[in-house]
Amino acid sequence: MKKIILVTGGSRGIGAAVAQGAAEQGYAVCISYLHNQAAAEAVVATIRQNNGEAMAVQADVALEDDVVRLFRQVDATWGPLSALVNNAGVLARQARVDEMDSARIQRILATNVIGSFICAREAVRRMSTRHGGSGGAIVNLSSRASHLGAPGEYVDYAASKAAIDTLTIGLSKEVAAEGIRVNTVSPGVIYTDIHASGGEPQRVDRVKEAIPMKRGGYPQEVAKAVLWLLSADASYTTGATLDVAGGR
Ligand code: NAP
């Protein structure tokens, strides 16, 4: 059976690395993106150059209608998916809680939390044996920030990732007997553009001395953990959190 994967936010960073790795493993890969069409098309082009199957779909995970359209596009192109990576995630400029307004917090929660829930819902409706599906695997991207709290930087983001940790625990139990495994990968600080959106592009190099391995991580290192959790090698693993953080 064709292996079909959806990676939300696959145009850059960790999502792009997961998409490339999945294509190398024979998945037909759909990546979604928010604004950066050129980057998304470049990921697709690279996969196709290596004889893989890929497509990119613009869809804001914070908008339910966009998510529904995204999944229908995958259905129409290849059929029901067997793997979902809830990777799309955002943070805002570094600030204390006493400086945050409601619009900012709502944007973070709408993208990181509600987006992941709605994508998970659509995936379960297609994968679950309860709905006539043949099973699958979901990996949610959390962050070590969910335990550290990100004080003075983005407590809202950290709290959104704590919700992702709990989504994994609850959903994994709901669907464990329906052929679906649900796990979390929890990266530490990884060299991607996300830190620029927090206002500090060089953040990884500033904080790396505090990491036991004394270095930041690379998107490919996170992708390998995601792909392992999706694979049959992880057949008895569900509800788990795998840290990819250079130590605790
Ligand atoms: P990134 O480089 O900033 O890339 C973010 C991706 O998400 C882009 O593809 C972006 O699309 C997409 N995106 C943003 N908002 C979206 C929305 N509303 N709907 C759909 N797509 C959206 O991020 P990253 O560092 O690779 O992070 C990936 C995941 O890992 C996130 O969940 C993040 O929280 C988590 N994480 C990252 C780190 C780290 O240090 N990098 C650490 C812990 C956890 P466009 O290209 O169109 O903007």
PDB file of C-alpha atoms and ligand atoms in Angstrom:
ATOM      1  CA  MET A   1       0.000   0.000   0.000  1.00  0.00           C
ATOM      2  CA  LYS A   2       1.187   3.496  -0.819  1.00  0.00           C
ATOM      3  CA  LYS A   3       2.674   5.296   2.194  1.00  0.00           C
ATOM      4  CA  ILE A   4       1.251   8.820   2.360  1.00  0.00           C
ATOM      5  CA  ILE A   5       2.432  11.468   4.796  1.00  0.00           C
ATOM      6  CA  LEU A   6       1.325  15.007   5.577  1.00  0.00           C
ATOM      7  CA  VAL A   7       3.883  17.286   7.202  1.00  0.00           C
ATOM      8  CA  THR A   8       2.394  20.603   8.275  1.00  0.00           C
ATOM      9  CA  GLY A   9       4.815  23.498   7.980  1.00  0.00           C
ATOM     10  CA  GLY A  10       7.087  21.539   5.687  1.00  0.00           C
ATOM     11  CA  SER A  11       8.515  24.453   3.743  1.00  0.00           C
ATOM     12  CA  ARG A  12      11.411  25.156   6.099  1.00  0.00           C
ATOM     13  CA  GLY A  13      13.343  23.953   9.119  1.00  0.00           C
ATOM     14  CA  ILE A  14      12.371  20.736  10.860  1.00  0.00           C
ATOM     15  CA  GLY A  15       9.316  20.131   8.659  1.00  0.00           C
ATOM     16  CA  ALA A  16      11.367  20.355   5.473  1.00  0.00           C
ATOM     17  CA  ALA A  17      13.899  17.876   6.899  1.00  0.00           C
ATOM     18  CA  VAL A  18      11.095  15.462   7.823  1.00  0.00           C
ATOM     19  CA  ALA A  19       9.621  15.801   4.331  1.00  0.00           C
ATOM     20  CA  GLN A  20      12.964  15.030   2.650  1.00  0.00           C
ATOM     21  CA  GLY A  21      13.624  12.085   4.956  1.00  0.00           C
ATOM     22  CA  ALA A  22      10.135  10.683   4.450  1.00  0.00           C
ATOM     23  CA  ALA A  23      10.482  10.908   0.686  1.00  0.00           C
ATOM     24  CA  GLU A  24      13.767   8.978   0.914  1.00  0.00           C
ATOM     25  CA  GLN A  25      11.823   6.259   2.748  1.00  0.00           C
ATOM     26  CA  GLY A  26       9.300   6.021  -0.078  1.00  0.00           C
ATOM     27  CA  TYR A  27       6.455   8.138   1.277  1.00  0.00           C
ATOM     28  CA  ALA A  28       4.395  10.309  -1.033  1.00  0.00           C
ATOM     29  CA  VAL A  29       4.820  13.604   0.820  1.00  0.00           C
ATOM     30  CA  CYS A  30       2.401  16.487   1.155  1.00  0.00           C
ATOM     31  CA  ILE A  31       3.803  19.558   2.859  1.00  0.00           C
ATOM     32  CA  SER A  32       1.697  22.481   3.922  1.00  0.00           C
ATOM     33  CA  TYR A  33       2.902  26.022   4.403  1.00  0.00           C
ATOM     34  CA  LEU A  34       1.557  29.403   5.443  1.00  0.00           C
ATOM     35  CA  HIS A  35       3.129  32.120   3.218  1.00  0.00           C
ATOM     36  CA  ASN A  36       6.443  30.918   1.839  1.00  0.00           C
ATOM     37  CA  GLN A  37       5.392  29.311  -1.449  1.00  0.00           C
ATOM     38  CA  ALA A  38       8.864  29.533  -2.986  1.00  0.00           C
ATOM     39  CA  ALA A  39      10.438  27.611  -0.108  1.00  0.00           C
ATOM     40  CA  ALA A  40       7.665  24.999  -0.217  1.00  0.00           C
ATOM     41  CA  GLU A  41       8.043  24.537  -3.972  1.00  0.00           C
ATOM     42  CA  ALA A  42      11.811  24.174  -3.547  1.00  0.00           C
ATOM     43  CA  VAL A  43      11.301  21.297  -1.083  1.00  0.00           C
ATOM     44  CA  VAL A  44       8.896  19.642  -3.530  1.00  0.00           C
ATOM     45  CA  ALA A  45      11.311  20.138  -6.436  1.00  0.00           C
ATOM     46  CA  THR A  46      14.189  18.528  -4.520  1.00  0.00           C
ATOM     47  CA  ILE A  47      12.069  15.501  -3.675  1.00  0.00           C
ATOM     48  CA  ARG A  48      10.904  15.146  -7.283  1.00  0.00           C
ATOM     49  CA  GLN A  49      14.480  15.457  -8.583  1.00  0.00           C
ATOM     50  CA  ASN A  50      15.260  12.388  -6.482  1.00  0.00           C
ATOM     51  CA  ASN A  51      12.309  10.536  -8.052  1.00  0.00           C
ATOM     52  CA  GLY A  52      10.066  11.029  -5.048  1.00  0.00           C
ATOM     53  CA  GLU A  53       6.424  12.102  -4.998  1.00  0.00           C
ATOM     54  CA  ALA A  54       5.582  15.406  -3.359  1.00  0.00           C
ATOM     55  CA  MET A  55       3.162  18.293  -3.370  1.00  0.00           C
ATOM     56  CA  ALA A  56       2.807  21.545  -1.464  1.00  0.00           C
ATOM     57  CA  VAL A  57      -0.489  23.041  -0.303  1.00  0.00           C
ATOM     58  CA  GLN A  58      -1.001  26.493   1.177  1.00  0.00           C
ATOM     59  CA  ALA A  59      -3.142  26.074   4.279  1.00  0.00           C
ATOM     60  CA  ASP A  60      -3.196  27.949   7.567  1.00  0.00           C
ATOM     61  CA  VAL A  61      -3.504  25.286  10.268  1.00  0.00           C
ATOM     62  CA  ALA A  62      -5.175  27.868  12.498  1.00  0.00           C
ATOM     63  CA  LEU A  63      -8.159  27.915  10.111  1.00  0.00           C
ATOM     64  CA  GLU A  64     -10.401  24.859  10.280  1.00  0.00           C
ATOM     65  CA  ASP A  65     -11.632  25.248   6.690  1.00  0.00           C
ATOM     66  CA  ASP A  66      -8.048  25.365   5.420  1.00  0.00           C
ATOM     67  CA  VAL A  67      -7.201  22.156   7.287  1.00  0.00           C
ATOM     68  CA  VAL A  68     -10.248  20.361   5.913  1.00  0.00           C
ATOM     69  CA  ARG A  69      -9.321  21.495   2.395  1.00  0.00           C
ATOM     70  CA  LEU A  70      -5.718  20.361   2.925  1.00  0.00           C
ATOM     71  CA  PHE A  71      -6.703  16.825   3.913  1.00  0.00           C
ATOM     72  CA  ARG A  72      -9.219  16.600   1.051  1.00  0.00           C
ATOM     73  CA  GLN A  73      -6.474  17.583  -1.365  1.00  0.00           C
ATOM     74  CA  VAL A  74      -4.325  14.710  -0.097  1.00  0.00           C
ATOM     75  CA  ASP A  75      -7.316  12.329  -0.409  1.00  0.00           C
ATOM     76  CA  ALA A  76      -8.006  13.468  -3.958  1.00  0.00           C
ATOM     77  CA  THR A  77      -4.365  13.179  -5.058  1.00  0.00           C
ATOM     78  CA  TRP A  78      -3.208   9.971  -3.392  1.00  0.00           C
ATOM     79  CA  GLY A  79      -5.900   8.611  -1.061  1.00  0.00           C
ATOM     80  CA  PRO A  80      -6.048   8.495   2.737  1.00  0.00           C
ATOM     81  CA  LEU A  81      -2.844   9.271   4.583  1.00  0.00           C
ATOM     82  CA  SER A  82      -1.040   6.878   6.924  1.00  0.00           C
ATOM     83  CA  ALA A  83       1.183   9.401   8.689  1.00  0.00           C
ATOM     84  CA  LEU A  84       0.738  12.938  10.028  1.00  0.00           C
ATOM     85  CA  VAL A  85       3.437  15.178  11.461  1.00  0.00           C
ATOM     86  CA  ASN A  86       1.936  18.081  13.379  1.00  0.00           C
ATOM     87  CA  ASN A  87       4.963  20.284  12.849  1.00  0.00           C
ATOM     88  CA  ALA A  88       3.641  23.780  11.997  1.00  0.00           C
ATOM     89  CA  GLY A  89       4.347  26.003  14.957  1.00  0.00           C
ATOM     90  CA  VAL A  90       5.020  29.632  15.722  1.00  0.00           C
ATOM     91  CA  LEU A  91       6.369  31.847  18.445  1.00  0.00           C
ATOM     92  CA  ALA A  92       6.295  35.613  18.803  1.00  0.00           C
ATOM     93  CA  ARG A  93       8.880  38.213  19.792  1.00  0.00           C
ATOM     94  CA  GLN A  94      10.511  37.624  23.130  1.00  0.00           C
ATOM     95  CA  ALA A  95       8.467  39.269  25.877  1.00  0.00           C
ATOM     96  CA  ARG A  96       7.398  38.825  29.488  1.00  0.00           C
ATOM     97  CA  VAL A  97       3.851  37.714  30.244  1.00  0.00           C
ATOM     98  CA  ASP A  98       3.105  41.186  31.634  1.00  0.00           C
ATOM     99  CA  GLU A  99       3.837  42.599  28.162  1.00  0.00           C
ATOM    100  CA  MET A 100       1.677  40.177  26.125  1.00  0.00           C
ATOM    101  CA  ASP A 101      -1.655  41.090  24.576  1.00  0.00           C
ATOM    102  CA  SER A 102      -4.495  38.720  23.906  1.00  0.00           C
ATOM    103  CA  ALA A 103      -4.109  38.812  20.095  1.00  0.00           C
ATOM    104  CA  ARG A 104      -0.575  37.465  20.365  1.00  0.00           C
ATOM    105  CA  ILE A 105      -1.512  34.661  22.747  1.00  0.00           C
ATOM    106  CA  GLN A 106      -4.514  33.733  20.610  1.00  0.00           C
ATOM    107  CA  ARG A 107      -2.346  33.478  17.492  1.00  0.00           C
ATOM    108  CA  ILE A 108       0.112  31.174  19.249  1.00  0.00           C
ATOM    109  CA  LEU A 109      -2.613  28.946  20.652  1.00  0.00           C
ATOM    110  CA  ALA A 110      -4.649  28.925  17.426  1.00  0.00           C
ATOM    111  CA  THR A 111      -1.672  27.742  15.371  1.00  0.00           C
ATOM    112  CA  ASN A 112       0.168  25.488  17.790  1.00  0.00           C
ATOM    113  CA  VAL A 113      -2.703  23.960  19.743  1.00  0.00           C
ATOM    114  CA  ILE A 114      -5.954  24.224  17.782  1.00  0.00           C
ATOM    115  CA  GLY A 115      -4.138  23.582  14.487  1.00  0.00           C
ATOM    116  CA  SER A 116      -2.619  20.377  15.855  1.00  0.00           C
ATOM    117  CA  PHE A 117      -5.972  19.240  17.271  1.00  0.00           C
ATOM    118  CA  ILE A 118      -7.856  19.806  14.026  1.00  0.00           C
ATOM    119  CA  CYS A 119      -5.156  18.123  11.939  1.00  0.00           C
ATOM    120  CA  ALA A 120      -5.180  15.182  14.372  1.00  0.00           C
ATOM    121  CA  ARG A 121      -8.965  14.995  14.083  1.00  0.00           C
ATOM    122  CA  GLU A 122      -8.823  14.829  10.295  1.00  0.00           C
ATOM    123  CA  ALA A 123      -6.067  12.206  10.432  1.00  0.00           C
ATOM    124  CA  VAL A 124      -7.960  10.006  12.910  1.00  0.00           C
ATOM    125  CA  ARG A 125     -11.085  10.165  10.749  1.00  0.00           C
ATOM    126  CA  ARG A 126      -9.036   8.657   7.932  1.00  0.00           C
ATOM    127  CA  MET A 127      -6.710   6.278   9.805  1.00  0.00           C
ATOM    128  CA  SER A 128      -8.846   4.798  12.559  1.00  0.00           C
ATOM    129  CA  THR A 129     -10.204   1.291  12.107  1.00  0.00           C
ATOM    130  CA  ARG A 130     -13.303   2.691  13.855  1.00  0.00           C
ATOM    131  CA  HIS A 131     -13.869   4.829  10.758  1.00  0.00           C
ATOM    132  CA  GLY A 132     -12.957   2.074   8.284  1.00  0.00           C
ATOM    133  CA  GLY A 133      -9.302   3.114   8.004  1.00  0.00           C
ATOM    134  CA  SER A 134      -6.276   0.856   8.178  1.00  0.00           C
ATOM    135  CA  GLY A 135      -4.282   2.569  10.920  1.00  0.00           C
ATOM    136  CA  GLY A 136      -1.420   5.020  10.945  1.00  0.00           C
ATOM    137  CA  ALA A 137       0.895   7.123  13.058  1.00  0.00           C
ATOM    138  CA  ILE A 138       0.916  10.714  14.252  1.00  0.00           C
ATOM    139  CA  VAL A 139       3.905  12.622  15.589  1.00  0.00           C
ATOM    140  CA  ASN A 140       3.353  15.944  17.350  1.00  0.00           C
ATOM    141  CA  LEU A 141       6.149  18.488  17.658  1.00  0.00           C
ATOM    142  CA  SER A 142       6.402  19.777  21.198  1.00  0.00           C
ATOM    143  CA  SER A 143       9.413  21.549  22.705  1.00  0.00           C
ATOM    144  CA  ARG A 144      11.615  21.262  25.781  1.00  0.00           C
ATOM    145  CA  ALA A 145      10.117  24.697  26.508  1.00  0.00           C
ATOM    146  CA  SER A 146       6.971  22.912  27.723  1.00  0.00           C
ATOM    147  CA  HIS A 147       8.937  21.872  30.806  1.00  0.00           C
ATOM    148  CA  LEU A 148      11.300  24.844  31.052  1.00  0.00           C
ATOM    149  CA  GLY A 149       8.574  27.514  30.655  1.00  0.00           C
ATOM    150  CA  ALA A 150      10.614  29.958  28.505  1.00  0.00           C
ATOM    151  CA  PRO A 151      10.531  32.783  31.086  1.00  0.00           C
ATOM    152  CA  GLY A 152      11.174  36.268  29.680  1.00  0.00           C
ATOM    153  CA  GLU A 153      10.938  34.909  26.142  1.00  0.00           C
ATOM    154  CA  TYR A 154       7.659  33.158  25.303  1.00  0.00           C
ATOM    155  CA  VAL A 155       5.723  31.545  28.118  1.00  0.00           C
ATOM    156  CA  ASP A 156       2.715  31.506  25.773  1.00  0.00           C
ATOM    157  CA  TYR A 157       4.624  29.294  23.326  1.00  0.00           C
ATOM    158  CA  ALA A 158       5.862  27.036  26.148  1.00  0.00           C
ATOM    159  CA  ALA A 159       2.304  26.648  27.428  1.00  0.00           C
ATOM    160  CA  SER A 160       1.083  25.811  23.918  1.00  0.00           C
ATOM    161  CA  LYS A 161       3.639  23.016  23.782  1.00  0.00           C
ATOM    162  CA  ALA A 162       2.493  21.696  27.162  1.00  0.00           C
ATOM    163  CA  ALA A 163      -0.937  21.363  25.553  1.00  0.00           C
ATOM    164  CA  ILE A 164       0.697  19.339  22.778  1.00  0.00           C
ATOM    165  CA  ASP A 165       2.262  17.008  25.366  1.00  0.00           C
ATOM    166  CA  THR A 166      -1.177  16.406  26.822  1.00  0.00           C
ATOM    167  CA  LEU A 167      -2.784  16.006  23.402  1.00  0.00           C
ATOM    168  CA  THR A 168      -0.358  13.160  22.766  1.00  0.00           C
ATOM    169  CA  ILE A 169      -1.122  11.444  26.075  1.00  0.00           C
ATOM    170  CA  GLY A 170      -4.887  11.640  25.685  1.00  0.00           C
ATOM    171  CA  LEU A 171      -5.191  10.990  21.968  1.00  0.00           C
ATOM    172  CA  SER A 172      -2.732   8.097  22.062  1.00  0.00           C
ATOM    173  CA  LYS A 173      -4.994   6.346  24.581  1.00  0.00           C
ATOM    174  CA  GLU A 174      -8.163   7.146  22.618  1.00  0.00           C
ATOM    175  CA  VAL A 175      -6.905   5.572  19.402  1.00  0.00           C
ATOM    176  CA  ALA A 176      -4.397   2.932  20.578  1.00  0.00           C
ATOM    177  CA  ALA A 177      -6.856   0.099  19.921  1.00  0.00           C
ATOM    178  CA  GLU A 178      -7.817   1.596  16.546  1.00  0.00           C
ATOM    179  CA  GLY A 179      -4.472   1.084  14.823  1.00  0.00           C
ATOM    180  CA  ILE A 180      -3.039   4.553  15.426  1.00  0.00           C
ATOM    181  CA  ARG A 181       0.095   5.415  17.382  1.00  0.00           C
ATOM    182  CA  VAL A 182       0.546   8.994  18.616  1.00  0.00           C
ATOM    183  CA  ASN A 183       3.886  10.239  19.897  1.00  0.00           C
ATOM    184  CA  THR A 184       5.720  13.466  20.617  1.00  0.00           C
ATOM    185  CA  VAL A 185       9.152  14.662  19.610  1.00  0.00           C
ATOM    186  CA  SER A 186      10.437  17.356  21.921  1.00  0.00           C
ATOM    187  CA  PRO A 187      13.333  19.304  20.406  1.00  0.00           C
ATOM    188  CA  GLY A 188      15.669  21.533  22.382  1.00  0.00           C
ATOM    189  CA  VAL A 189      17.243  24.407  20.459  1.00  0.00           C
ATOM    190  CA  ILE A 190      17.573  23.678  16.763  1.00  0.00           C
ATOM    191  CA  TYR A 191      19.138  25.827  14.032  1.00  0.00           C
ATOM    192  CA  THR A 192      16.059  27.079  12.144  1.00  0.00           C
ATOM    193  CA  ASP A 193      14.398  30.388  11.259  1.00  0.00           C
ATOM    194  CA  ILE A 194      12.003  30.170  14.208  1.00  0.00           C
ATOM    195  CA  HIS A 195      14.417  32.035  16.475  1.00  0.00           C
ATOM    196  CA  ALA A 196      14.401  35.029  14.113  1.00  0.00           C
ATOM    197  CA  SER A 197      10.653  35.306  14.582  1.00  0.00           C
ATOM    198  CA  GLY A 198      11.352  35.582  18.305  1.00  0.00           C
ATOM    199  CA  GLY A 199      13.611  38.550  17.488  1.00  0.00           C
ATOM    200  CA  GLU A 200      16.923  36.746  18.097  1.00  0.00           C
ATOM    201  CA  PRO A 201      18.226  34.878  15.027  1.00  0.00           C
ATOM    202  CA  GLN A 202      21.420  33.854  16.876  1.00  0.00           C
ATOM    203  CA  ARG A 203      19.585  32.511  19.939  1.00  0.00           C
ATOM    204  CA  VAL A 204      20.865  28.945  19.526  1.00  0.00           C
ATOM    205  CA  ASP A 205      24.484  30.093  19.785  1.00  0.00           C
ATOM    206  CA  ARG A 206      23.702  32.268  22.819  1.00  0.00           C
ATOM    207  CA  VAL A 207      22.145  29.428  24.825  1.00  0.00           C
ATOM    208  CA  LYS A 208      24.165  26.449  23.628  1.00  0.00           C
ATOM    209  CA  GLU A 209      26.651  26.483  26.534  1.00  0.00           C
ATOM    210  CA  ALA A 210      23.770  25.573  28.854  1.00  0.00           C
ATOM    211  CA  ILE A 211      23.083  22.405  26.848  1.00  0.00           C
ATOM    212  CA  PRO A 212      24.877  19.284  28.152  1.00  0.00           C
ATOM    213  CA  MET A 213      26.246  18.533  24.658  1.00  0.00           C
ATOM    214  CA  LYS A 214      27.273  22.216  24.286  1.00  0.00           C
ATOM    215  CA  ARG A 215      25.778  22.640  20.842  1.00  0.00           C
ATOM    216  CA  GLY A 216      22.527  23.340  19.055  1.00  0.00           C
ATOM    217  CA  GLY A 217      20.771  20.650  17.061  1.00  0.00           C
ATOM    218  CA  TYR A 218      20.113  20.361  13.350  1.00  0.00           C
ATOM    219  CA  PRO A 219      16.724  19.824  11.686  1.00  0.00           C
ATOM    220  CA  GLN A 220      17.879  16.471  10.271  1.00  0.00           C
ATOM    221  CA  GLU A 221      18.587  15.202  13.795  1.00  0.00           C
ATOM    222  CA  VAL A 222      15.000  15.951  14.791  1.00  0.00           C
ATOM    223  CA  ALA A 223      13.665  14.483  11.543  1.00  0.00           C
ATOM    224  CA  LYS A 224      15.353  11.145  12.256  1.00  0.00           C
ATOM    225  CA  ALA A 225      13.506  10.863  15.568  1.00  0.00           C
ATOM    226  CA  VAL A 226      10.193  11.770  13.916  1.00  0.00           C
ATOM    227  CA  LEU A 227      10.717   9.210  11.171  1.00  0.00           C
ATOM    228  CA  TRP A 228      11.639   6.489  13.647  1.00  0.00           C
ATOM    229  CA  LEU A 229       8.444   7.091  15.624  1.00  0.00           C
ATOM    230  CA  LEU A 230       6.430   6.890  12.398  1.00  0.00           C
ATOM    231  CA  SER A 231       8.119   3.662  11.318  1.00  0.00           C
ATOM    232  CA  ALA A 232       7.263   0.033  12.010  1.00  0.00           C
ATOM    233  CA  ASP A 233      10.395  -0.087  14.187  1.00  0.00           C
ATOM    234  CA  ALA A 234       8.364   1.875  16.744  1.00  0.00           C
ATOM    235  CA  SER A 235       5.400  -0.505  16.492  1.00  0.00           C
ATOM    236  CA  TYR A 236       4.962  -0.841  20.284  1.00  0.00           C
ATOM    237  CA  THR A 237       5.596   2.827  21.095  1.00  0.00           C
ATOM    238  CA  THR A 238       2.683   5.155  21.645  1.00  0.00           C
ATOM    239  CA  GLY A 239       2.046   8.059  23.997  1.00  0.00           C
ATOM    240  CA  ALA A 240       5.803   8.569  24.262  1.00  0.00           C
ATOM    241  CA  THR A 241       7.879  11.736  24.260  1.00  0.00           C
ATOM    242  CA  LEU A 242      11.289  11.556  22.632  1.00  0.00           C
ATOM    243  CA  ASP A 243      13.593  14.447  23.555  1.00  0.00           C
ATOM    244  CA  VAL A 244      16.006  15.578  20.854  1.00  0.00           C
ATOM    245  CA  ALA A 245      17.757  18.205  22.878  1.00  0.00           C
ATOM    246  CA  GLY A 246      21.421  17.372  23.438  1.00  0.00           C
ATOM    247  CA  GLY A 247      20.646  16.348  27.014  1.00  0.00           C
ATOM    248  CA  ARG A 248      18.355  17.585  29.770  1.00  0.00           C
TER     249      ARG A 248
HETATM  250  P1  NAP B   1      10.318  27.310  11.273  1.00  0.00           P
HETATM  251  O1  NAP B   1      11.664  27.102  10.694  1.00  0.00           O
HETATM  252  O2  NAP B   1       9.941  28.663  11.772  1.00  0.00           O
HETATM  253  O3  NAP B   1       9.229  26.831  10.184  1.00  0.00           O
HETATM  254  C1  NAP B   1       7.882  26.917  10.507  1.00  0.00           C
HETATM  255  C2  NAP B   1       7.064  26.218   9.458  1.00  0.00           C
HETATM  256  O4  NAP B   1       5.680  26.253   9.856  1.00  0.00           O
HETATM  257  C3  NAP B   1       7.122  26.882   8.101  1.00  0.00           C
HETATM  258  O5  NAP B   1       6.989  25.876   7.123  1.00  0.00           O
HETATM  259  C4  NAP B   1       5.894  27.777   8.106  1.00  0.00           C
HETATM  260  O6  NAP B   1       5.388  28.076   6.801  1.00  0.00           O
HETATM  261  C5  NAP B   1       4.922  26.895   8.842  1.00  0.00           C
HETATM  262  N1  NAP B   1       3.824  27.611   9.473  1.00  0.00           N
HETATM  263  C6  NAP B   1       3.870  28.622  10.352  1.00  0.00           C
HETATM  264  N2  NAP B   1       2.634  28.995  10.724  1.00  0.00           N
HETATM  265  C7  NAP B   1       1.785  28.194  10.044  1.00  0.00           C
HETATM  266  C8  NAP B   1       0.368  28.095   9.967  1.00  0.00           C
HETATM  267  N3  NAP B   1      -0.427  28.901  10.699  1.00  0.00           N
HETATM  268  N4  NAP B   1      -0.181  27.175   9.145  1.00  0.00           N
HETATM  269  C9  NAP B   1       0.613  26.359   8.423  1.00  0.00           C
HETATM  270  N5  NAP B   1       1.957  26.395   8.451  1.00  0.00           N
HETATM  271  C10 NAP B   1       2.521  27.309   9.248  1.00  0.00           C
HETATM  272  O7  NAP B   1      10.048  26.306  12.480  1.00  0.00           O
HETATM  273  P2  NAP B   1      10.934  25.071  13.050  1.00  0.00           P
HETATM  274  O8  NAP B   1      11.958  25.632  13.933  1.00  0.00           O
HETATM  275  O9  NAP B   1      11.304  24.158  11.955  1.00  0.00           O
HETATM  276  O10 NAP B   1       9.859  24.392  14.015  1.00  0.00           O
HETATM  277  C11 NAP B   1       9.056  23.292  13.627  1.00  0.00           C
HETATM  278  C12 NAP B   1       8.349  22.790  14.874  1.00  0.00           C
HETATM  279  O11 NAP B   1       9.302  22.396  15.843  1.00  0.00           O
HETATM  280  C13 NAP B   1       7.464  23.842  15.533  1.00  0.00           C
HETATM  281  O12 NAP B   1       6.295  23.223  16.041  1.00  0.00           O
HETATM  282  C14 NAP B   1       8.334  24.334  16.666  1.00  0.00           C
HETATM  283  O13 NAP B   1       7.570  24.857  17.723  1.00  0.00           O
HETATM  284  C15 NAP B   1       9.060  23.070  17.053  1.00  0.00           C
HETATM  285  N6  NAP B   1      10.314  23.317  17.768  1.00  0.00           N
HETATM  286  C16 NAP B   1      11.341  23.997  17.188  1.00  0.00           C
HETATM  287  C17 NAP B   1      12.499  24.219  17.916  1.00  0.00           C
HETATM  288  C18 NAP B   1      13.672  24.963  17.347  1.00  0.00           C
HETATM  289  O14 NAP B   1      14.609  25.287  18.108  1.00  0.00           O
HETATM  290  N7  NAP B   1      13.705  25.265  16.068  1.00  0.00           N
HETATM  291  C19 NAP B   1      12.591  23.766  19.236  1.00  0.00           C
HETATM  292  C20 NAP B   1      11.535  23.093  19.778  1.00  0.00           C
HETATM  293  C21 NAP B   1      10.395  22.858  19.046  1.00  0.00           C
HETATM  294  P3  NAP B   1       5.983  29.334   5.940  1.00  0.00           P
HETATM  295  O15 NAP B   1       7.336  28.886   5.433  1.00  0.00           O
HETATM  296  O16 NAP B   1       4.990  29.532   4.854  1.00  0.00           O
HETATM  297  O17 NAP B   1       6.092  30.478   6.883  1.00  0.00           O
END
